[in-house]
Amino acid sequence: MKKYLLLAMAVLAALSLMVAGCGGKEEAKKAEPAKVLRVGTEPTFAPFEFQKEGSKEYTGFDMDLIRAIGKQMGYKVEIMNMGFDALIPALSSGNIDTVIAGMSITPERQEAVLFSAPYYRSGLVVMVQKNNDTIKGIEDLVGKKIAVQIGTTGAAKAESVKDAKVTAFNTNTEAAMELKNGGVDAVINDSPVVGYYLAQGGSADAKTVGDVLEAEEYGIAVKKGNDKLAAEIDKALAELKKNGEYDKIYKTWFGEVKK
């Protein structure tokens, strides 16, 4: 009887160890950290990336899109706020994994980073004070004062205007305020950004003039050589366009869906 009792106790002990081992594996599985996608942006570029007044949350077309892309890829998305001119250096140094910031795909930038497939088509516009009837387009900015956002294609375009005095600001909002206060004659920036600014009340003091300049495409940047991540982003973006999620996000911020 004693032998049977000892045998039963040994079996129970073995079973307990097996259950504990299985439980340990389950706990380890649960504790496994989620994959994180560190995304750099400069959140003063409404309606693409910005913070609503009184909120710490980053919102906008780019923010909704990158979160949807991250979800499609199985990543937890972490947004990191930094100056526009600091984004590519942060990417190159490995401090972030990717950049989405209304960043135009240009040959110069393609030398420094790897871009995803284009996700938005934009262009540049000239904005002036509402009562200004002398400036009708970029050709009238010769010798004028122009405000731009540092590091943007709008800044590069302004530098090409003969004898213009170009002042670069950290944010689009600061450039627009300089125009409102009469410190400059015009602002050159991306058409959807200027359009959003005007729609949010800026039209009381400002307007756009002339045609849309130099249509350009926005891309999501990753570190040069990180082809795997770029391919993952491209695949997720294509899937979002196929399943209608991209159109839903686009409609939220721009109304009609471009075909």
Coordinates of C-alpha atoms in Angstrom, one line a residue:
M1 CA 0.0 0.0 0.0
K2 CA 2.8 2.3 0.9
K3 CA 4.5 1.6 -2.5
Y4 CA 1.3 2.5 -4.3
L5 CA 0.9 5.7 -2.3
L6 CA 4.5 6.7 -3.1
L7 CA 3.9 5.9 -6.8
A8 CA 0.7 8.0 -6.9
M9 CA 2.5 10.9 -5.3
A10 CA 5.3 10.7 -7.8
V11 CA 2.8 10.7 -10.7
L12 CA 1.0 13.7 -9.3
A13 CA 4.3 15.6 -8.8
A14 CA 5.3 14.9 -12.4
L15 CA 1.9 16.1 -13.7
S16 CA 2.2 19.3 -11.6
L17 CA 5.6 20.0 -13.2
M18 CA 4.2 19.4 -16.7
V19 CA 1.2 21.8 -16.0
A20 CA 3.6 24.4 -14.5
G21 CA 5.9 24.0 -17.5
C22 CA 2.9 24.5 -19.9
G23 CA 1.7 27.5 -17.9
G24 CA 5.2 29.0 -18.0
K25 CA 5.3 28.7 -21.8
E26 CA 1.9 30.4 -22.0
E27 CA 3.0 33.2 -19.8
A28 CA 6.2 33.6 -21.8
K29 CA 4.1 33.8 -25.0
K30 CA 1.8 36.4 -23.5
A31 CA 4.8 38.4 -22.2
E32 CA 6.4 38.5 -25.7
P33 CA 6.7 42.2 -26.6
A34 CA 4.8 43.6 -29.6
K35 CA 6.8 44.7 -32.7
V36 CA 7.2 48.4 -32.6
L37 CA 7.4 50.8 -35.6
R38 CA 9.1 54.0 -34.5
V39 CA 7.7 56.8 -36.8
G40 CA 9.3 60.3 -37.0
T41 CA 7.1 63.2 -38.0
E42 CA 7.0 67.0 -37.7
P43 CA 3.4 67.6 -36.4
T44 CA 2.7 71.1 -37.6
F45 CA 1.7 70.2 -41.2
A46 CA -2.1 70.1 -41.1
P47 CA -4.0 68.3 -42.4
F48 CA -1.3 65.7 -42.7
E49 CA 0.1 65.7 -39.1
F50 CA -0.8 68.1 -36.3
Q51 CA -2.0 68.2 -32.7
K52 CA -5.5 69.6 -32.0
E53 CA -5.5 72.4 -29.4
G54 CA -5.4 71.0 -25.9
S55 CA -4.6 67.5 -27.1
K56 CA -1.3 65.5 -27.0
E57 CA -2.6 63.1 -29.6
Y58 CA -1.1 63.3 -33.1
T59 CA -3.8 63.4 -35.8
G60 CA -4.1 64.0 -39.5
F61 CA -4.1 62.1 -42.8
D62 CA -0.5 60.8 -42.4
M63 CA -1.1 59.8 -38.8
D64 CA -4.2 57.8 -39.7
L65 CA -2.5 56.2 -42.6
I66 CA 0.7 55.1 -40.8
R67 CA -1.3 53.6 -38.0
A68 CA -3.4 51.7 -40.5
I69 CA -0.2 50.5 -42.2
G70 CA 1.3 49.5 -38.9
K71 CA -1.8 47.6 -38.0
Q72 CA -1.7 45.8 -41.3
M73 CA 1.9 44.9 -40.8
G74 CA 1.3 43.7 -37.2
Y75 CA 3.3 46.5 -35.6
K76 CA 2.5 48.8 -32.7
V77 CA 3.1 52.4 -34.0
E78 CA 5.0 54.9 -31.9
I79 CA 5.0 58.5 -33.1
M80 CA 8.0 60.6 -32.4
N81 CA 7.9 64.4 -32.7
M82 CA 10.9 66.2 -34.2
G83 CA 11.9 69.1 -36.4
F84 CA 11.5 68.5 -40.2
D85 CA 15.2 69.0 -40.9
A86 CA 16.0 66.4 -38.1
L87 CA 13.9 63.6 -39.6
I88 CA 16.3 62.2 -42.2
P89 CA 19.4 62.4 -39.8
A90 CA 17.3 60.6 -37.2
L91 CA 16.4 57.9 -39.7
S92 CA 20.0 57.5 -40.9
S93 CA 21.3 57.1 -37.4
G94 CA 18.7 54.5 -36.5
N95 CA 16.9 56.5 -33.9
I96 CA 13.6 56.0 -35.8
D97 CA 12.5 53.3 -38.3
T98 CA 10.5 55.4 -40.7
V99 CA 9.3 58.9 -41.5
I100 CA 5.9 60.1 -42.6
A101 CA 5.7 63.9 -42.7
G102 CA 4.2 65.1 -46.0
M103 CA 7.7 64.4 -47.4
S104 CA 8.1 64.9 -51.2
I105 CA 10.0 62.3 -53.1
T106 CA 12.9 64.2 -54.6
P107 CA 16.2 63.0 -56.3
E108 CA 18.2 64.7 -53.5
R109 CA 16.3 62.9 -50.7
Q110 CA 16.4 59.6 -52.6
E111 CA 20.2 59.8 -52.3
A112 CA 19.8 59.8 -48.5
V113 CA 16.8 57.5 -47.9
L114 CA 14.7 54.8 -49.4
F115 CA 11.1 55.8 -50.2
S116 CA 7.9 53.7 -50.3
A117 CA 5.6 53.8 -53.3
P118 CA 3.9 57.3 -53.4
Y119 CA 0.8 57.6 -51.2
Y120 CA -0.3 61.2 -52.1
R121 CA 0.1 63.6 -55.0
S122 CA 0.5 67.3 -54.1
G123 CA 1.9 70.6 -55.5
L124 CA 3.1 74.0 -54.4
V125 CA 1.0 77.2 -54.2
V126 CA 1.6 80.9 -53.5
M127 CA -0.4 82.5 -50.6
V128 CA -0.6 86.3 -50.2
Q129 CA -2.6 88.7 -48.0
K130 CA -6.3 88.8 -49.0
N131 CA -6.1 92.5 -50.0
N132 CA -3.0 92.0 -52.2
D133 CA -3.9 92.5 -55.9
T134 CA -0.4 93.1 -57.2
I135 CA 0.9 89.5 -56.8
K136 CA -0.9 87.2 -59.2
G137 CA 1.5 84.3 -59.2
I138 CA 5.1 83.2 -58.6
E139 CA 6.4 85.4 -61.5
D140 CA 5.4 88.5 -59.4
L141 CA 7.6 87.5 -56.4
V142 CA 10.8 88.7 -58.0
G143 CA 12.6 90.8 -55.3
K144 CA 9.8 90.1 -52.8
K145 CA 9.9 88.7 -49.2
I146 CA 8.8 85.1 -49.1
A147 CA 8.2 82.9 -46.0
V148 CA 8.7 79.2 -46.1
Q149 CA 8.9 76.2 -43.9
I150 CA 12.5 75.0 -43.4
G151 CA 13.6 71.9 -45.4
T152 CA 10.5 71.8 -47.6
T153 CA 10.3 71.8 -51.4
G154 CA 8.5 75.2 -51.0
A155 CA 11.7 76.5 -49.5
A156 CA 13.7 75.2 -52.4
K157 CA 11.2 76.8 -54.9
A158 CA 11.4 80.2 -53.1
E159 CA 15.2 80.1 -53.4
S160 CA 14.9 79.9 -57.1
V161 CA 13.0 83.2 -57.3
K162 CA 15.3 86.0 -58.5
D163 CA 16.3 88.5 -55.9
A164 CA 13.8 87.2 -53.4
K165 CA 14.5 87.5 -49.7
V166 CA 13.5 84.1 -48.2
T167 CA 12.9 83.6 -44.5
A168 CA 12.6 80.0 -43.3
F169 CA 10.5 79.1 -40.3
N170 CA 10.3 75.9 -38.3
T171 CA 6.6 75.4 -38.9
N172 CA 4.0 76.3 -41.6
T173 CA 2.0 78.1 -38.9
E174 CA 4.8 80.5 -38.2
A175 CA 5.3 81.2 -41.9
A176 CA 1.5 82.0 -42.3
M177 CA 1.6 84.2 -39.2
E178 CA 4.5 86.2 -40.7
L179 CA 2.4 86.8 -43.8
K180 CA -0.6 87.8 -41.7
N181 CA 1.5 90.3 -39.7
G182 CA 2.9 91.8 -42.9
G183 CA 6.5 90.7 -42.4
V184 CA 6.6 89.0 -45.8
D185 CA 4.8 89.4 -49.2
A186 CA 4.0 85.7 -49.7
V187 CA 4.2 82.1 -48.5
I188 CA 5.1 79.2 -50.7
N189 CA 4.0 75.8 -49.4
D190 CA 2.1 72.6 -50.3
S191 CA -1.4 73.1 -51.7
P192 CA -3.3 70.8 -49.3
V193 CA -1.5 72.4 -46.3
V194 CA -2.3 75.9 -47.5
G195 CA -5.9 74.9 -48.4
Y196 CA -6.4 73.5 -44.9
Y197 CA -5.0 76.6 -43.3
L198 CA -7.4 78.8 -45.3
A199 CA -10.4 76.5 -44.5
Q200 CA -9.7 76.7 -40.8
G201 CA -10.1 80.5 -40.8
G202 CA -7.0 81.7 -42.6
S203 CA -9.1 82.9 -45.5
A204 CA -10.2 85.9 -43.5
D205 CA -6.7 87.3 -44.1
A206 CA -5.1 85.4 -46.9
K207 CA -5.7 83.8 -50.4
T208 CA -3.9 81.7 -53.0
V209 CA -2.9 83.1 -56.4
G210 CA -1.7 81.6 -59.6
D211 CA -1.6 78.0 -60.7
V212 CA -0.5 74.9 -58.7
L213 CA 3.3 74.6 -59.2
E214 CA 5.3 71.4 -59.7
A215 CA 3.1 68.5 -58.8
E216 CA 4.9 66.3 -56.4
E217 CA 4.4 63.0 -54.7
Y218 CA 4.7 62.1 -51.0
G219 CA 6.4 59.0 -49.8
I220 CA 7.2 57.2 -46.5
A221 CA 10.9 57.1 -45.9
V222 CA 13.0 54.3 -44.4
K223 CA 16.8 54.0 -43.9
K224 CA 18.8 53.4 -47.0
G225 CA 19.4 49.7 -47.4
N226 CA 16.3 48.7 -45.3
D227 CA 14.6 47.1 -48.3
K228 CA 12.7 44.6 -46.2
L229 CA 10.8 47.3 -44.2
A230 CA 10.2 49.3 -47.4
A231 CA 8.7 46.2 -49.0
E232 CA 6.5 45.5 -45.9
I233 CA 5.2 49.1 -46.1
D234 CA 4.5 48.9 -49.8
K235 CA 2.6 45.7 -49.3
A236 CA 0.5 47.1 -46.5
L237 CA -0.2 50.3 -48.4
A238 CA -1.3 48.3 -51.5
E239 CA -3.6 46.1 -49.3
L240 CA -5.2 49.2 -47.7
K241 CA -5.9 50.6 -51.2
K242 CA -7.4 47.3 -52.2
N243 CA -9.6 46.8 -49.2
G244 CA -11.0 50.4 -49.2
E245 CA -9.3 51.6 -46.0
Y246 CA -7.1 54.1 -47.8
D247 CA -10.1 55.6 -49.5
K248 CA -11.9 55.9 -46.1
I249 CA -8.9 57.7 -44.6
Y250 CA -8.5 60.0 -47.6
K251 CA -12.2 60.9 -47.5
T252 CA -12.0 61.8 -43.8
W253 CA -9.4 64.5 -44.5
F254 CA -10.0 65.7 -48.1
G255 CA -13.6 64.9 -48.9
E256 CA -13.7 63.3 -52.4
V257 CA -11.6 60.3 -53.2
K258 CA -9.2 60.8 -56.1
K259 CA -9.3 58.0 -58.7

